[in-house]
PDB file of C-alpha atoms in Angstrom:
ATOM      1  CA  MET C 118       0.000   0.000   0.000  1.00  0.00           C
ATOM      2  CA  LEU C 119       1.211   3.467  -0.683  1.00  0.00           C
ATOM      3  CA  LYS C 120       0.908   6.925   0.760  1.00  0.00           C
ATOM      4  CA  LEU C 121       2.559   9.421  -1.747  1.00  0.00           C
ATOM      5  CA  THR C 122       4.491  13.108  -1.121  1.00  0.00           C
ATOM      6  CA  LEU C 123       6.408  14.911  -3.809  1.00  0.00           C
ATOM      7  CA  ILE C 124       8.418  18.034  -2.404  1.00  0.00           C
ATOM      8  CA  LEU C 125       7.499  16.101  -4.240  1.00  0.00           C
ATOM      9  CA  SER C 126       4.516  12.943  -1.435  1.00  0.00           C
ATOM     10  CA  ILE C 127       2.030   9.987  -2.247  1.00  0.00           C
ATOM     11  CA  LEU C 128      -0.207   9.433   0.679  1.00  0.00           C
ATOM     12  CA  ALA C 129       0.121   5.638   0.840  1.00  0.00           C
ATOM     13  CA  ILE C 130       0.795   2.415  -1.038  1.00  0.00           C
ATOM     14  CA  PHE C 131      -0.173  -0.934   0.418  1.00  0.00           C
ATOM     15  CA  ILE C 132       1.655  -3.799  -1.195  1.00  0.00           C
ATOM     16  CA  ALA C 133      -1.093  -6.570  -1.367  1.00  0.00           C
ATOM     17  CA  SER C 134      -8.296  -2.407 -17.016  1.00  0.00           C
ATOM     18  CA  LEU C 135      -7.596   1.009 -17.105  1.00  0.00           C
ATOM     19  CA  PRO C 136      -7.699   2.269 -20.693  1.00  0.00           C
ATOM     20  CA  ASN C 137      -4.044   2.450 -21.649  1.00  0.00           C
ATOM     21  CA  PRO C 138      -3.193   6.163 -22.047  1.00  0.00           C
ATOM     22  CA  LYS C 139       0.176   6.667 -23.698  1.00  0.00           C
ATOM     23  CA  ASN C 140       0.691  10.429 -23.579  1.00  0.00           C
ATOM     24  CA  THR C 141      -1.560  12.198 -21.089  1.00  0.00           C
ATOM     25  CA  VAL C 142      -0.482  15.865 -20.980  1.00  0.00           C
ATOM     26  CA  TYR C 143      -1.086  18.321 -18.138  1.00  0.00           C
ATOM     27  CA  PRO C 144      -0.656  22.124 -18.097  1.00  0.00           C
ATOM     28  CA  PRO C 145       2.738  23.372 -16.860  1.00  0.00           C
ATOM     29  CA  SER C 146       2.988  24.389 -13.212  1.00  0.00           C
ATOM     30  CA  ASN C 147       5.193  26.734 -11.186  1.00  0.00           C
ATOM     31  CA  ALA C 148       4.412  24.961  -7.913  1.00  0.00           C
ATOM     32  CA  GLN C 149       7.339  24.086  -5.652  1.00  0.00           C
ATOM     33  CA  SER C 150       5.667  21.100  -3.976  1.00  0.00           C
ATOM     34  CA  TRP C 151       2.796  18.652  -4.391  1.00  0.00           C
ATOM     35  CA  LYS C 152       0.925  16.191  -2.220  1.00  0.00           C
ATOM     36  CA  ASN C 153      -1.667  13.915  -3.711  1.00  0.00           C
ATOM     37  CA  ALA C 154      -5.310  14.646  -2.979  1.00  0.00           C
ATOM     38  CA  PRO C 155      -6.761  12.203  -0.446  1.00  0.00           C
ATOM     39  CA  PHE C 156      -8.522   9.108  -1.661  1.00  0.00           C
ATOM     40  CA  SER C 157     -11.968   8.233  -0.322  1.00  0.00           C
ATOM     41  CA  ALA C 158     -14.322   5.297   0.030  1.00  0.00           C
ATOM     42  CA  THR C 159     -15.717   6.084  -3.428  1.00  0.00           C
ATOM     43  CA  SER C 160     -12.336   6.326  -5.207  1.00  0.00           C
ATOM     44  CA  SER C 161     -12.017   3.812  -8.021  1.00  0.00           C
ATOM     45  CA  ALA C 162      -9.036   2.023  -9.504  1.00  0.00           C
ATOM     46  CA  GLN C 163      -9.241   4.417 -12.440  1.00  0.00           C
ATOM     47  CA  ASP C 164      -9.071   7.416 -10.081  1.00  0.00           C
ATOM     48  CA  ILE C 165      -5.564   6.403  -9.041  1.00  0.00           C
ATOM     49  CA  TYR C 166      -4.170   7.273 -12.483  1.00  0.00           C
ATOM     50  CA  SER C 167      -5.686  10.758 -12.496  1.00  0.00           C
ATOM     51  CA  LYS C 168      -5.017  11.598  -8.835  1.00  0.00           C
ATOM     52  CA  ILE C 169      -1.294  10.935  -9.182  1.00  0.00           C
ATOM     53  CA  TYR C 170      -1.180  12.669 -12.590  1.00  0.00           C
ATOM     54  CA  GLY C 171      -0.400   9.595 -14.638  1.00  0.00           C
ATOM     55  CA  VAL C 172       1.078  10.207 -18.078  1.00  0.00           C
ATOM     56  CA  ALA C 173       1.660   6.699 -19.432  1.00  0.00           C
ATOM     57  CA  GLU C 174       1.004   3.104 -18.430  1.00  0.00           C
ATOM     58  CA  THR C 175       2.983   0.045 -19.352  1.00  0.00           C
ATOM     59  CA  HIS C 176       1.610  -2.704 -17.105  1.00  0.00           C
ATOM     60  CA  SER C 177      -1.249  -1.432 -14.967  1.00  0.00           C
ATOM     61  CA  LEU C 178      -4.473  -3.422 -15.154  1.00  0.00           C
ATOM     62  CA  THR C 179      -7.036  -1.920 -12.792  1.00  0.00           C
ATOM     63  CA  LYS C 180      -8.053  -5.283 -11.351  1.00  0.00           C
ATOM     64  CA  TYR C 181      -4.705  -5.473  -9.554  1.00  0.00           C
ATOM     65  CA  ARG C 182      -5.056  -2.098  -7.832  1.00  0.00           C
ATOM     66  CA  SER C 183      -7.746  -0.552  -5.657  1.00  0.00           C
ATOM     67  CA  VAL C 184      -8.375   2.057  -2.962  1.00  0.00           C
ATOM     68  CA  VAL C 185      -9.028   0.610   0.505  1.00  0.00           C
ATOM     69  CA  LYS C 186      -9.295   1.792   4.105  1.00  0.00           C
ATOM     70  CA  ASP C 187      -5.920   1.635   5.846  1.00  0.00           C
ATOM     71  CA  PRO C 188      -5.693  -2.043   6.910  1.00  0.00           C
ATOM     72  CA  PHE C 189      -3.338  -1.138   9.754  1.00  0.00           C
ATOM     73  CA  GLY C 190      -5.810   0.969  11.685  1.00  0.00           C
ATOM     74  CA  GLY C 191      -5.379   4.465  10.240  1.00  0.00           C
ATOM     75  CA  ASP C 192      -8.158   6.690   8.925  1.00  0.00           C
ATOM     76  CA  ASP C 193      -6.730   7.207   5.424  1.00  0.00           C
ATOM     77  CA  TYR C 194      -7.760   5.467   2.239  1.00  0.00           C
ATOM     78  CA  VAL C 195      -4.711   4.050   0.486  1.00  0.00           C
ATOM     79  CA  ILE C 196      -3.687   2.388  -2.759  1.00  0.00           C
ATOM     80  CA  LYS C 197      -3.613  -1.399  -2.599  1.00  0.00           C
ATOM     81  CA  VAL C 198      -1.631  -3.386  -5.174  1.00  0.00           C
ATOM     82  CA  VAL C 199      -2.009  -7.157  -5.536  1.00  0.00           C
ATOM     83  CA  TYR C 200       0.697  -9.442  -6.888  1.00  0.00           C
ATOM     84  CA  GLU C 201      -0.853 -12.627  -8.221  1.00  0.00           C
ATOM     85  CA  LYS C 202       0.919 -15.963  -8.264  1.00  0.00           C
ATOM     86  CA  GLY C 203       3.355 -16.352 -11.127  1.00  0.00           C
ATOM     87  CA  GLY C 204       3.687 -12.669 -11.997  1.00  0.00           C
ATOM     88  CA  TYR C 205       7.091 -11.062 -12.453  1.00  0.00           C
ATOM     89  CA  ALA C 206       8.524  -8.034 -14.278  1.00  0.00           C
ATOM     90  CA  SER C 207       5.850  -7.071 -16.821  1.00  0.00           C
ATOM     91  CA  LYS C 208       4.955 -10.706 -17.436  1.00  0.00           C
ATOM     92  CA  GLY C 209       1.946 -12.431 -15.989  1.00  0.00           C
ATOM     93  CA  PRO C 210      -0.637 -11.100 -13.542  1.00  0.00           C
ATOM     94  CA  GLY C 211      -0.385  -8.514 -10.801  1.00  0.00           C
ATOM     95  CA  GLY C 212       1.725  -5.493  -9.985  1.00  0.00           C
ATOM     96  CA  GLN C 213       1.658  -2.040 -11.558  1.00  0.00           C
ATOM     97  CA  ALA C 214       3.835   0.103 -13.831  1.00  0.00           C
ATOM     98  CA  MET C 215       2.918   3.653 -14.792  1.00  0.00           C
ATOM     99  CA  TYR C 216       4.643   7.003 -15.108  1.00  0.00           C
ATOM    100  CA  ALA C 217       3.295  10.089 -13.320  1.00  0.00           C
ATOM    101  CA  ARG C 218       4.117  13.810 -13.482  1.00  0.00           C
ATOM    102  CA  PRO C 219       2.457  15.703 -10.633  1.00  0.00           C
ATOM    103  CA  PRO C 220       2.268  19.489 -11.177  1.00  0.00           C
ATOM    104  CA  ILE C 221       5.504  21.114 -10.037  1.00  0.00           C
ATOM    105  CA  ALA C 222       8.069  23.303 -11.822  1.00  0.00           C
ATOM    106  CA  TYR C 223      10.293  20.475 -13.071  1.00  0.00           C
ATOM    107  CA  SER C 224      12.292  22.594 -15.507  1.00  0.00           C
ATOM    108  CA  LYS C 225      13.398  24.898 -12.663  1.00  0.00           C
ATOM    109  CA  ALA C 226      14.200  22.138 -10.192  1.00  0.00           C
ATOM    110  CA  LYS C 227      17.783  21.335  -9.248  1.00  0.00           C
ATOM    111  CA  THR C 228      16.842  19.027  -6.382  1.00  0.00           C
ATOM    112  CA  ILE C 229      13.660  17.014  -5.810  1.00  0.00           C
ATOM    113  CA  LYS C 230      12.603  15.141  -2.692  1.00  0.00           C
ATOM    114  CA  PHE C 231      10.117  12.318  -3.236  1.00  0.00           C
ATOM    115  CA  CYS C 232       8.516  10.544  -0.259  1.00  0.00           C
ATOM    116  CA  TYR C 233       5.879   7.907   0.284  1.00  0.00           C
ATOM    117  CA  ASP C 234       4.706   5.519   2.974  1.00  0.00           C
ATOM    118  CA  ILE C 235       4.621   1.845   2.140  1.00  0.00           C
ATOM    119  CA  ALA C 236       3.310  -1.224   3.975  1.00  0.00           C
ATOM    120  CA  PHE C 237       3.340  -4.929   3.253  1.00  0.00           C
ATOM    121  CA  ASP C 238       0.784  -7.481   4.384  1.00  0.00           C
ATOM    122  CA  ALA C 239       1.659  -9.087   7.725  1.00  0.00           C
ATOM    123  CA  ASN C 240       2.340 -12.401   5.967  1.00  0.00           C
ATOM    124  CA  PHE C 241       4.047 -10.943   2.894  1.00  0.00           C
ATOM    125  CA  ASP C 242       6.628 -13.333   1.417  1.00  0.00           C
ATOM    126  CA  PHE C 243       9.680 -11.378   0.261  1.00  0.00           C
ATOM    127  CA  GLY C 244      11.401 -14.618  -0.652  1.00  0.00           C
ATOM    128  CA  ALA C 245      14.319 -16.516   0.852  1.00  0.00           C
ATOM    129  CA  PRO C 246      18.047 -16.254   0.094  1.00  0.00           C
ATOM    130  CA  THR C 247      19.523 -18.555  -2.510  1.00  0.00           C
ATOM    131  CA  LYS C 248      22.318 -20.947  -1.599  1.00  0.00           C
ATOM    132  CA  ILE C 249      24.908 -18.537  -3.001  1.00  0.00           C
ATOM    133  CA  GLY C 250      23.320 -15.676  -1.072  1.00  0.00           C
ATOM    134  CA  ASN C 251      22.978 -13.033  -3.771  1.00  0.00           C
ATOM    135  CA  ILE C 252      19.736 -12.169  -5.526  1.00  0.00           C
ATOM    136  CA  GLY C 253      17.409 -14.605  -3.793  1.00  0.00           C
ATOM    137  CA  ILE C 254      13.987 -15.818  -4.786  1.00  0.00           C
ATOM    138  CA  GLY C 255      11.232 -13.220  -4.828  1.00  0.00           C
ATOM    139  CA  GLU C 256      12.963  -9.881  -5.347  1.00  0.00           C
ATOM    140  CA  GLY C 257      10.752  -6.935  -6.311  1.00  0.00           C
ATOM    141  CA  LYS C 258      10.584  -3.196  -6.952  1.00  0.00           C
ATOM    142  CA  THR C 259       8.802  -0.138  -5.539  1.00  0.00           C
ATOM    143  CA  PRO C 260       8.314   3.422  -6.926  1.00  0.00           C
ATOM    144  CA  GLY C 261      10.953   6.116  -7.424  1.00  0.00           C
ATOM    145  CA  LEU C 262      11.779   9.275  -9.384  1.00  0.00           C
ATOM    146  CA  PHE C 263      12.529   9.346 -13.106  1.00  0.00           C
ATOM    147  CA  SER C 264      13.235  11.815 -15.869  1.00  0.00           C
ATOM    148  CA  GLY C 265      13.298  11.491 -19.644  1.00  0.00           C
ATOM    149  CA  ASP C 266      12.275   8.509 -21.754  1.00  0.00           C
ATOM    150  CA  THR C 267       9.108   6.793 -20.484  1.00  0.00           C
ATOM    151  CA  THR C 268       9.324   3.826 -22.834  1.00  0.00           C
ATOM    152  CA  ASN C 269      12.603   2.074 -22.084  1.00  0.00           C
ATOM    153  CA  CYS C 270      15.092   3.789 -19.788  1.00  0.00           C
ATOM    154  CA  GLU C 271      18.398   2.177 -20.697  1.00  0.00           C
ATOM    155  CA  VAL C 272      20.526   5.042 -22.066  1.00  0.00           C
ATOM    156  CA  PRO C 273      21.675   7.515 -19.374  1.00  0.00           C
ATOM    157  CA  SER C 274      21.944  10.367 -21.853  1.00  0.00           C
ATOM    158  CA  LYS C 275      18.170  10.116 -22.338  1.00  0.00           C
ATOM    159  CA  CYS C 276      16.776   9.207 -18.924  1.00  0.00           C
ATOM    160  CA  PHE C 277      17.277   8.039 -15.376  1.00  0.00           C
ATOM    161  CA  SER C 278      15.163   6.102 -12.887  1.00  0.00           C
ATOM    162  CA  MET C 279      15.465   5.705  -9.117  1.00  0.00           C
ATOM    163  CA  ARG C 280      13.291   2.798  -8.030  1.00  0.00           C
ATOM    164  CA  TYR C 281      13.812   0.853  -4.817  1.00  0.00           C
ATOM    165  CA  MET C 282      14.106  -2.884  -4.579  1.00  0.00           C
ATOM    166  CA  TRP C 283      13.502  -5.520  -1.958  1.00  0.00           C
ATOM    167  CA  ARG C 284      15.603  -8.643  -1.860  1.00  0.00           C
ATOM    168  CA  ALA C 285      15.229 -11.893   0.066  1.00  0.00           C
ATOM    169  CA  ASP C 286      13.830 -11.453   3.582  1.00  0.00           C
ATOM    170  CA  GLY C 287      12.931  -7.806   2.839  1.00  0.00           C
ATOM    171  CA  VAL C 288      16.494  -6.508   2.510  1.00  0.00           C
ATOM    172  CA  GLY C 289      16.240  -3.046   0.934  1.00  0.00           C
ATOM    173  CA  GLU C 290      18.272  -1.006  -1.546  1.00  0.00           C
ATOM    174  CA  ILE C 291      17.902   1.668  -4.200  1.00  0.00           C
ATOM    175  CA  PHE C 292      18.103   0.355  -7.767  1.00  0.00           C
ATOM    176  CA  PRO C 293      19.062   3.282 -10.009  1.00  0.00           C
ATOM    177  CA  THR C 294      19.432   3.242 -13.759  1.00  0.00           C
ATOM    178  CA  VAL C 295      21.443   6.435 -14.089  1.00  0.00           C
ATOM    179  CA  VAL C 296      25.062   5.930 -15.136  1.00  0.00           C
ATOM    180  CA  SER C 297      26.835   3.724 -17.628  1.00  0.00           C
ATOM    181  CA  LYS C 298      29.519   1.377 -16.419  1.00  0.00           C
ATOM    182  CA  ALA C 299      32.162   3.745 -17.783  1.00  0.00           C
ATOM    183  CA  ASP C 300      30.746   6.754 -15.902  1.00  0.00           C
ATOM    184  CA  ARG C 301      30.318   5.277 -12.430  1.00  0.00           C
ATOM    185  CA  PRO C 302      31.609   7.673  -9.750  1.00  0.00           C
ATOM    186  CA  PRO C 303      34.214   6.420  -7.251  1.00  0.00           C
ATOM    187  CA  GLY C 304      32.724   3.993  -4.748  1.00  0.00           C
ATOM    188  CA  TRP C 305      29.472   3.672  -6.702  1.00  0.00           C
ATOM    189  CA  CYS C 306      29.484  -0.072  -7.093  1.00  0.00           C
ATOM    190  CA  PRO C 307      32.175  -1.867  -5.054  1.00  0.00           C
ATOM    191  CA  ASP C 308      30.737  -5.305  -5.829  1.00  0.00           C
ATOM    192  CA  GLU C 309      30.643  -5.779  -9.597  1.00  0.00           C
ATOM    193  CA  LYS C 310      28.246  -8.719  -9.254  1.00  0.00           C
ATOM    194  CA  LYS C 311      25.574  -6.354  -7.894  1.00  0.00           C
ATOM    195  CA  CYS C 312      25.679  -3.880 -10.779  1.00  0.00           C
ATOM    196  CA  GLY C 313      24.322  -3.891 -14.310  1.00  0.00           C
ATOM    197  CA  ASN C 314      26.636  -4.047 -17.279  1.00  0.00           C
ATOM    198  CA  GLY C 315      24.459  -2.493 -19.961  1.00  0.00           C
ATOM    199  CA  SER C 316      24.925   0.917 -21.559  1.00  0.00           C
ATOM    200  CA  GLY C 317      22.736   2.462 -18.890  1.00  0.00           C
ATOM    201  CA  GLY C 318      23.778   0.219 -16.052  1.00  0.00           C
ATOM    202  CA  GLN C 319      20.368  -1.476 -16.392  1.00  0.00           C
ATOM    203  CA  GLY C 320      19.943  -1.220 -12.678  1.00  0.00           C
ATOM    204  CA  ASP C 321      22.643  -1.084 -10.024  1.00  0.00           C
ATOM    205  CA  SER C 322      22.218  -2.517  -6.526  1.00  0.00           C
ATOM    206  CA  ILE C 323      23.185   0.434  -4.312  1.00  0.00           C
ATOM    207  CA  GLY C 324      23.133   0.277  -0.512  1.00  0.00           C
ATOM    208  CA  ARG C 325      21.831  -3.273  -0.297  1.00  0.00           C
ATOM    209  CA  GLY C 326      21.121  -4.039   3.359  1.00  0.00           C
ATOM    210  CA  SER C 327      21.252  -0.402   4.493  1.00  0.00           C
ATOM    211  CA  PHE C 328      17.598  -0.801   5.504  1.00  0.00           C
ATOM    212  CA  SER C 329      14.987  -3.565   5.509  1.00  0.00           C
ATOM    213  CA  PHE C 330      11.310  -3.517   4.613  1.00  0.00           C
ATOM    214  CA  LYS C 331       9.025  -4.553   7.486  1.00  0.00           C
ATOM    215  CA  ARG C 332       5.783  -6.485   7.331  1.00  0.00           C
ATOM    216  CA  GLY C 333       2.491  -5.328   8.843  1.00  0.00           C
ATOM    217  CA  GLN C 334       3.415  -1.670   9.422  1.00  0.00           C
ATOM    218  CA  TRP C 335       3.873   1.614   7.623  1.00  0.00           C
ATOM    219  CA  GLN C 336       7.366   2.832   6.822  1.00  0.00           C
ATOM    220  CA  THR C 337       8.491   6.014   5.056  1.00  0.00           C
ATOM    221  CA  LEU C 338      10.878   6.143   2.104  1.00  0.00           C
ATOM    222  CA  CYS C 339      12.338   9.432   0.839  1.00  0.00           C
ATOM    223  CA  GLN C 340      14.834  10.043  -1.920  1.00  0.00           C
ATOM    224  CA  ILE C 341      16.547  13.393  -2.477  1.00  0.00           C
ATOM    225  CA  ILE C 342      17.992  13.714  -5.962  1.00  0.00           C
ATOM    226  CA  SER C 343      20.120  16.548  -7.388  1.00  0.00           C
ATOM    227  CA  ALA C 344      20.230  15.887 -11.127  1.00  0.00           C
ATOM    228  CA  THR C 345      23.290  17.786 -12.323  1.00  0.00           C
ATOM    229  CA  SER C 346      26.593  16.844 -13.952  1.00  0.00           C
ATOM    230  CA  LYS C 347      27.983  16.435 -10.400  1.00  0.00           C
ATOM    231  CA  GLY C 348      24.789  15.187  -8.885  1.00  0.00           C
ATOM    232  CA  THR C 349      23.875  13.533  -5.620  1.00  0.00           C
ATOM    233  CA  MET C 350      21.496  10.857  -4.372  1.00  0.00           C
ATOM    234  CA  GLU C 351      20.272  10.384  -0.801  1.00  0.00           C
ATOM    235  CA  VAL C 352      17.864   7.788   0.589  1.00  0.00           C
ATOM    236  CA  GLN C 353      16.077   8.182   3.916  1.00  0.00           C
ATOM    237  CA  TYR C 354      14.259   5.341   5.667  1.00  0.00           C
ATOM    238  CA  ASN C 355      11.913   6.442   8.460  1.00  0.00           C
ATOM    239  CA  GLY C 356      13.682   9.806   8.611  1.00  0.00           C
ATOM    240  CA  LYS C 357      17.231   8.439   8.815  1.00  0.00           C
ATOM    241  CA  THR C 358      19.737   8.788   5.969  1.00  0.00           C
ATOM    242  CA  VAL C 359      20.763   5.264   4.974  1.00  0.00           C
ATOM    243  CA  ILE C 360      22.345   5.801   1.523  1.00  0.00           C
ATOM    244  CA  SER C 361      24.286   8.800   0.219  1.00  0.00           C
ATOM    245  CA  LYS C 362      26.172   9.093  -3.080  1.00  0.00           C
ATOM    246  CA  SER C 363      27.804  12.037  -4.865  1.00  0.00           C
ATOM    247  CA  GLY C 364      29.653  12.775  -8.092  1.00  0.00           C
ATOM    248  CA  ILE C 365      26.865  11.254 -10.194  1.00  0.00           C
ATOM    249  CA  LYS C 366      26.847  12.333 -13.837  1.00  0.00           C
ATOM    250  CA  TYR C 367      23.143  12.642 -14.635  1.00  0.00           C
ATOM    251  CA  GLY C 368      22.549  12.668 -18.380  1.00  0.00           C
ATOM    252  CA  VAL C 369      19.271  14.594 -18.143  1.00  0.00           C
ATOM    253  CA  ASN C 370      17.783  17.170 -15.783  1.00  0.00           C
ATOM    254  CA  PHE C 371      14.267  17.206 -14.311  1.00  0.00           C
ATOM    255  CA  ALA C 372      12.625  18.917 -17.308  1.00  0.00           C
ATOM    256  CA  LYS C 373      10.847  15.662 -18.198  1.00  0.00           C
ATOM    257  CA  GLY C 374      10.680  14.450 -14.625  1.00  0.00           C
ATOM    258  CA  GLY C 375       8.150  12.675 -12.448  1.00  0.00           C
ATOM    259  CA  PHE C 376       7.978   9.332 -10.695  1.00  0.00           C
ATOM    260  CA  ILE C 377       7.485   5.734 -11.736  1.00  0.00           C
ATOM    261  CA  PHE C 378       4.569   4.107  -9.953  1.00  0.00           C
ATOM    262  CA  ALA C 379       6.094   0.694 -10.521  1.00  0.00           C
ATOM    263  CA  THR C 380       5.849  -2.228  -8.158  1.00  0.00           C
ATOM    264  CA  PHE C 381       6.192  -5.855  -9.134  1.00  0.00           C
ATOM    265  CA  PHE C 382       8.201  -8.990  -8.459  1.00  0.00           C
ATOM    266  CA  GLY C 383      11.435  -9.283 -10.435  1.00  0.00           C
ATOM    267  CA  GLY C 384      14.007  -9.394 -11.873  1.00  0.00           C
ATOM    268  CA  ASN C 385      13.162 -10.624 -15.309  1.00  0.00           C
ATOM    269  CA  GLN C 386      13.218 -14.345 -14.584  1.00  0.00           C
ATOM    270  CA  ASP C 387      10.433 -16.548 -13.282  1.00  0.00           C
ATOM    271  CA  ASN C 388      12.408 -17.528 -10.166  1.00  0.00           C
ATOM    272  CA  ALA C 389      11.449 -14.075  -8.868  1.00  0.00           C
ATOM    273  CA  SER C 390       7.723 -14.573  -9.449  1.00  0.00           C
ATOM    274  CA  SER C 391       5.125 -13.839  -6.792  1.00  0.00           C
ATOM    275  CA  LYS C 392       2.732 -15.822  -4.733  1.00  0.00           C
ATOM    276  CA  THR C 393      -0.724 -14.211  -4.546  1.00  0.00           C
ATOM    277  CA  GLN C 394      -0.327 -11.479  -1.921  1.00  0.00           C
ATOM    278  CA  ALA C 395      -0.602  -7.727  -1.271  1.00  0.00           C
TER     279      ALA C 395
END
């Protein structure tokens, strides 16, 4: 389940068919911050797209998302996402993947802070470690900032993305696609086995184990991104800085920025597929 804030905040995401708009356009804004309008008992699965200012969807069937009363005792209505058995990446059932651009002055922004609350069902199965102890069975992703290409972010001169990832047993990390292997700043990726080798990195495991996702309770994730040629990246978990990187060569600024409302199991192999859960 998710609660979203973009200073950029989404009120809440609980981790438990819209028409497929490709290029929804909104008027420009000079606002310095945004917080999503509250959901209510009458909010539909389709309302989620409009309330978070969705601009494109890639894998977001409405039957896998809904608005529900906070299952952990709060008064808010939150977004619930269901992962059905066998789903992973953009294959199979469950999960969500859409791009959103809430109304702030992206072209003027040097630094953006993006926060949301997230909760997992009390019996959520993150997966168990493999025998060799690296990726594990059942890894998955949660939302983060992006800028640039909304179709296939692999080339850092055209885009970047800053999703989070859970690993076996809920071990957390940030999973940026932002720099090529040749442009990694010092200390970016000490363990080569945990970093992508494509032209855009194709996802690097940064700060693995610096925090862990908990079951049955809300927790707050914030990322503070300065997208410049000597940029920075900071991750806060429940108000504490857990990851900090500098000297990042961002290929694009925030002019085409927003966030990726993406959450699914994977990895791109079926050993990371989900059981039915939320």
